[in-house]
Amino acid sequence: SYINILFTKIMISICVLTYNGEKFVKQQLLSILQQLKDEDEVIISDDCSSDSTISIIKSLNNKRIRIFHHERIACGYKGTMKTCYLVGKNAENALQHARGEYIFLADQDDVWLRNKVEIFLKYLKEYDLVISNHTAVHADLQLYEGYKSKVLIPTLWNTLYRTQFLGCCMAFHRRLLSKILPFPQVPLMHDIWIGLMALKYGRIGIIQEPLLLYRRHGGNASVNLEKKSSNSLTFKILYRFYILKAYLNG
């Protein structure tokens, strides 16, 4: 039970990737912190924010928050490939500092529902990686009308077609870290890479219950729900090549 987990003092790490997130980061962190124990931690890996993101985080004055800065290195990629590479490297930086037995991934602009951690911990006792469903909302947290989501059991095929690995809906056991780190030196989003390693080396559990408000707005790193992907056919083919290569070589 969750009560037993509490008494065993198992540490939880929440890895939050930030970049110019001043609009929403405080609300997100408050929704996370209220679910954590004193010995848990929130790892902030900031990707060179130029707004007040870091000062807002520091103003919470919470000892469980640890802030790390990701120093960008020239990668040679452009456009969406560059974004994928930088987000992936920022996530790698966060994971390198995580000390918990269970590691959750989090975006800077969502809102976690109150029972998210409790439900995930029950599943993480049995599975190496767990994925939950989500409720899509606009920037003001109003629901997307008519939007429905179902998490399919991940396979290599559906990862190549349309991935089921959505980082903000994922958590995994520390034992996977030895397979996840270091990240491959290719422009691959962190959640897909982590998911691929779970597919290859672990057991994956699915929670169909939505456990977070998935905020979609113009500033998201991933595609807005109101728009179709503008990526070129060349990008789509090359990106899937990176996915397949990462899986085979991982």
Coordinates of C-alpha atoms in Angstrom, one line a residue:
S1 CA 0.0 0.0 0.0
Y2 CA 1.0 3.6 -0.3
I3 CA 1.2 3.9 3.5
N4 CA 3.8 1.1 3.5
I5 CA 5.8 2.9 0.8
L6 CA 5.8 6.0 2.9
F7 CA 7.2 4.2 5.9
T8 CA 10.0 2.6 3.9
K9 CA 11.3 6.0 3.1
I10 CA 11.8 5.3 -0.6
M11 CA 13.0 8.4 -2.2
I12 CA 11.3 9.9 -5.3
S13 CA 12.9 12.2 -7.8
I14 CA 10.8 14.5 -10.0
C15 CA 12.8 15.7 -13.0
V16 CA 11.4 19.0 -14.3
L17 CA 12.8 20.5 -17.5
T18 CA 12.6 24.2 -17.7
Y19 CA 13.1 26.9 -20.4
N20 CA 11.4 30.3 -20.2
G21 CA 8.6 28.8 -18.2
E22 CA 7.7 31.8 -16.0
K23 CA 4.0 31.7 -16.9
F24 CA 3.2 28.3 -15.5
V25 CA 6.1 26.8 -13.6
K26 CA 5.0 27.9 -10.1
Q27 CA 1.5 26.3 -10.5
Q28 CA 3.1 23.1 -11.7
L29 CA 5.7 22.9 -8.9
L30 CA 3.0 23.5 -6.3
S31 CA 0.9 20.7 -7.7
I32 CA 3.9 18.4 -7.4
L33 CA 5.3 19.4 -4.1
Q34 CA 2.1 18.8 -2.2
Q35 CA 2.4 15.1 -3.1
L36 CA 6.0 14.6 -1.9
K37 CA 7.6 13.5 1.3
D38 CA 10.3 15.5 3.1
E39 CA 13.0 13.3 1.8
D40 CA 11.9 13.4 -1.9
E41 CA 13.5 15.8 -4.4
V42 CA 12.5 18.0 -7.4
I43 CA 15.4 18.3 -9.9
I44 CA 15.2 21.4 -12.0
S45 CA 17.3 21.3 -15.1
D46 CA 17.1 24.7 -16.8
D47 CA 18.1 25.1 -20.4
C48 CA 19.4 28.7 -20.3
S49 CA 16.1 30.5 -19.5
S50 CA 16.2 34.3 -20.1
D51 CA 13.0 35.1 -18.2
S52 CA 12.2 34.9 -14.5
T53 CA 11.8 31.1 -14.4
I54 CA 14.7 30.5 -11.9
S55 CA 13.8 33.4 -9.6
I56 CA 10.2 32.2 -9.4
I57 CA 11.4 28.7 -8.5
K58 CA 13.8 30.1 -5.9
S59 CA 11.0 32.2 -4.4
L60 CA 9.2 29.0 -3.4
N61 CA 12.0 28.5 -0.9
N62 CA 11.6 24.7 -0.8
K63 CA 14.5 22.6 0.4
R64 CA 13.4 19.7 -1.8
I65 CA 14.1 21.7 -5.0
R66 CA 17.5 21.4 -6.5
I67 CA 18.4 23.6 -9.4
F68 CA 20.9 22.6 -12.1
H69 CA 21.8 24.5 -15.2
H70 CA 22.2 22.8 -18.6
E71 CA 25.1 24.3 -20.6
R72 CA 24.3 24.0 -24.2
I73 CA 27.0 22.6 -26.5
A74 CA 27.0 23.3 -30.3
C75 CA 25.3 20.3 -31.9
G76 CA 25.3 21.0 -35.6
Y77 CA 21.5 20.3 -35.9
K78 CA 19.0 22.9 -37.0
G79 CA 15.2 23.5 -36.6
T80 CA 13.2 20.7 -35.0
M81 CA 16.2 18.4 -34.9
K82 CA 18.1 21.0 -32.8
T83 CA 15.1 21.2 -30.5
C84 CA 14.9 17.5 -30.0
Y85 CA 18.7 17.3 -29.3
L86 CA 18.6 20.2 -26.8
V87 CA 15.5 18.9 -24.9
G88 CA 17.1 15.5 -24.8
K89 CA 20.4 16.8 -23.4
N90 CA 18.5 18.9 -20.8
A91 CA 16.7 15.7 -19.7
E92 CA 19.9 13.8 -19.5
N93 CA 21.4 16.5 -17.3
A94 CA 18.4 16.2 -14.9
L95 CA 18.6 12.4 -14.8
Q96 CA 22.3 12.5 -14.0
H97 CA 21.5 14.3 -10.7
A98 CA 18.4 12.3 -9.7
R99 CA 19.0 10.2 -6.5
G100 CA 15.6 8.6 -6.1
E101 CA 14.5 5.0 -6.4
Y102 CA 11.6 6.1 -8.5
I103 CA 12.1 8.9 -11.1
F104 CA 9.2 10.9 -12.6
L105 CA 9.5 13.2 -15.6
A106 CA 7.6 16.5 -15.6
D107 CA 7.1 19.4 -17.9
Q108 CA 7.1 23.0 -16.6
D109 CA 3.6 23.9 -17.7
D110 CA 1.3 21.1 -16.7
V111 CA -0.7 20.5 -13.5
W112 CA -0.5 17.2 -11.6
L113 CA -3.7 15.8 -10.2
R114 CA -3.6 15.2 -6.4
N115 CA -3.4 11.4 -6.6
K116 CA -0.8 11.1 -9.4
V117 CA 2.2 10.1 -7.2
E118 CA 0.2 7.7 -5.0
I119 CA -1.2 5.8 -8.0
F120 CA 2.1 5.6 -9.9
L121 CA 3.9 4.2 -6.9
K122 CA 1.5 1.3 -6.7
Y123 CA 2.3 0.4 -10.4
L124 CA 6.0 1.0 -10.0
K125 CA 6.2 -1.8 -7.5
E126 CA 5.4 -4.2 -10.4
Y127 CA 6.7 -2.4 -13.5
D128 CA 10.0 -0.8 -14.6
L129 CA 8.3 2.1 -16.4
V130 CA 4.7 3.3 -16.1
I131 CA 2.7 5.6 -18.4
S132 CA -0.5 7.3 -17.5
N133 CA -3.2 9.0 -19.4
H134 CA -3.8 12.7 -19.4
T135 CA -6.5 15.3 -19.8
A136 CA -5.6 17.9 -22.5
V137 CA -6.3 21.5 -21.5
H138 CA -5.8 25.0 -23.0
A139 CA -3.4 27.5 -21.4
D140 CA -6.2 28.6 -19.0
L141 CA -6.9 25.0 -18.0
Q142 CA -10.2 24.8 -19.9
L143 CA -10.7 21.4 -21.4
Y144 CA -10.2 20.6 -25.1
E145 CA -13.7 19.9 -26.3
G146 CA -14.0 16.4 -27.9
Y147 CA -10.4 15.4 -27.1
K148 CA -10.0 11.8 -26.0
S149 CA -6.9 9.9 -25.3
K150 CA -6.1 6.3 -24.8
V151 CA -2.7 4.9 -24.0
L152 CA -1.8 1.9 -26.1
I153 CA 0.6 -0.8 -25.0
P154 CA 3.9 0.4 -26.5
T155 CA 5.7 -1.6 -29.1
L156 CA 8.6 -0.7 -31.4
W157 CA 6.1 -0.5 -34.3
N158 CA 3.7 2.0 -32.7
T159 CA 6.7 4.0 -31.4
L160 CA 7.8 4.4 -35.0
Y161 CA 4.2 5.2 -36.1
R162 CA 3.0 7.5 -33.3
T163 CA 4.8 7.1 -30.0
Q164 CA 3.0 6.3 -26.7
F165 CA 5.9 7.6 -24.7
L166 CA 4.8 11.0 -23.4
G167 CA 7.4 12.2 -20.9
C168 CA 5.1 14.2 -18.6
C169 CA 3.0 11.0 -18.2
M170 CA 5.9 8.7 -17.4
A171 CA 7.8 7.5 -14.3
F172 CA 10.4 4.6 -14.0
H173 CA 12.4 2.6 -11.6
R174 CA 16.0 3.6 -11.0
R175 CA 17.3 0.2 -12.3
L176 CA 16.6 1.4 -15.8
L177 CA 19.1 4.2 -15.5
S178 CA 22.1 2.1 -16.3
K179 CA 20.4 1.4 -19.7
I180 CA 19.2 5.0 -20.2
L181 CA 22.5 6.9 -19.4
P182 CA 24.3 8.1 -21.3
F183 CA 21.9 9.3 -24.0
P184 CA 22.8 8.6 -27.6
Q185 CA 24.4 11.5 -29.5
V186 CA 21.5 11.9 -31.8
P187 CA 18.5 14.4 -31.9
L188 CA 16.1 12.1 -30.1
M189 CA 13.5 13.2 -27.6
H190 CA 14.2 12.0 -24.1
D191 CA 10.9 10.3 -23.5
I192 CA 11.2 8.2 -26.6
W193 CA 14.7 7.1 -25.7
I194 CA 13.7 6.2 -22.2
G195 CA 10.7 4.3 -23.5
L196 CA 12.8 2.4 -26.0
M197 CA 15.1 1.2 -23.2
A198 CA 12.1 0.2 -21.2
L199 CA 10.8 -1.7 -24.2
K200 CA 14.0 -3.5 -24.6
Y201 CA 15.0 -4.2 -21.0
G202 CA 12.0 -3.8 -18.7
R203 CA 8.3 -4.2 -18.1
I204 CA 5.9 -1.4 -19.0
G205 CA 2.6 -0.7 -17.1
I206 CA -0.3 1.4 -18.4
I207 CA -2.7 3.6 -16.3
Q208 CA -5.7 4.6 -18.4
E209 CA -6.8 7.1 -15.7
P210 CA -5.8 10.7 -16.5
L211 CA -3.4 11.9 -13.8
L212 CA -2.4 15.3 -15.0
L213 CA -3.7 18.3 -16.9
Y214 CA -1.7 18.4 -20.1
R215 CA -1.5 22.1 -20.9
R216 CA -1.2 22.8 -24.7
H217 CA -0.2 26.3 -25.9
G218 CA 2.0 28.0 -28.4
G219 CA 5.1 27.5 -26.5
N220 CA 5.2 23.7 -26.1
A221 CA 8.2 21.8 -27.4
S222 CA 5.9 19.2 -28.7
V223 CA 3.2 19.6 -31.4
N224 CA 0.1 21.6 -30.4
L225 CA -3.1 19.5 -30.4
E226 CA -4.8 22.1 -32.6
K227 CA -2.2 21.8 -35.4
K228 CA -1.0 19.1 -37.7
S229 CA 2.7 18.4 -37.7
S230 CA 4.6 20.8 -40.0
N231 CA 7.6 18.6 -40.1
S232 CA 8.8 17.6 -43.6
L233 CA 8.7 14.1 -44.9
T234 CA 12.5 14.1 -44.8
F235 CA 12.5 14.9 -41.1
K236 CA 9.9 12.2 -40.4
I237 CA 11.9 9.5 -42.2
L238 CA 15.2 10.6 -40.6
Y239 CA 13.7 10.8 -37.1
R240 CA 12.3 7.3 -37.4
F241 CA 15.7 6.1 -38.6
Y242 CA 17.1 7.6 -35.3
I243 CA 14.5 5.8 -33.3
L244 CA 15.2 2.4 -34.9
K245 CA 18.9 2.9 -34.6
A246 CA 18.7 3.9 -31.0
Y247 CA 16.6 0.8 -30.2
L248 CA 19.0 -1.6 -31.9
N249 CA 22.1 0.0 -30.5
G250 CA 20.8 0.7 -27.0

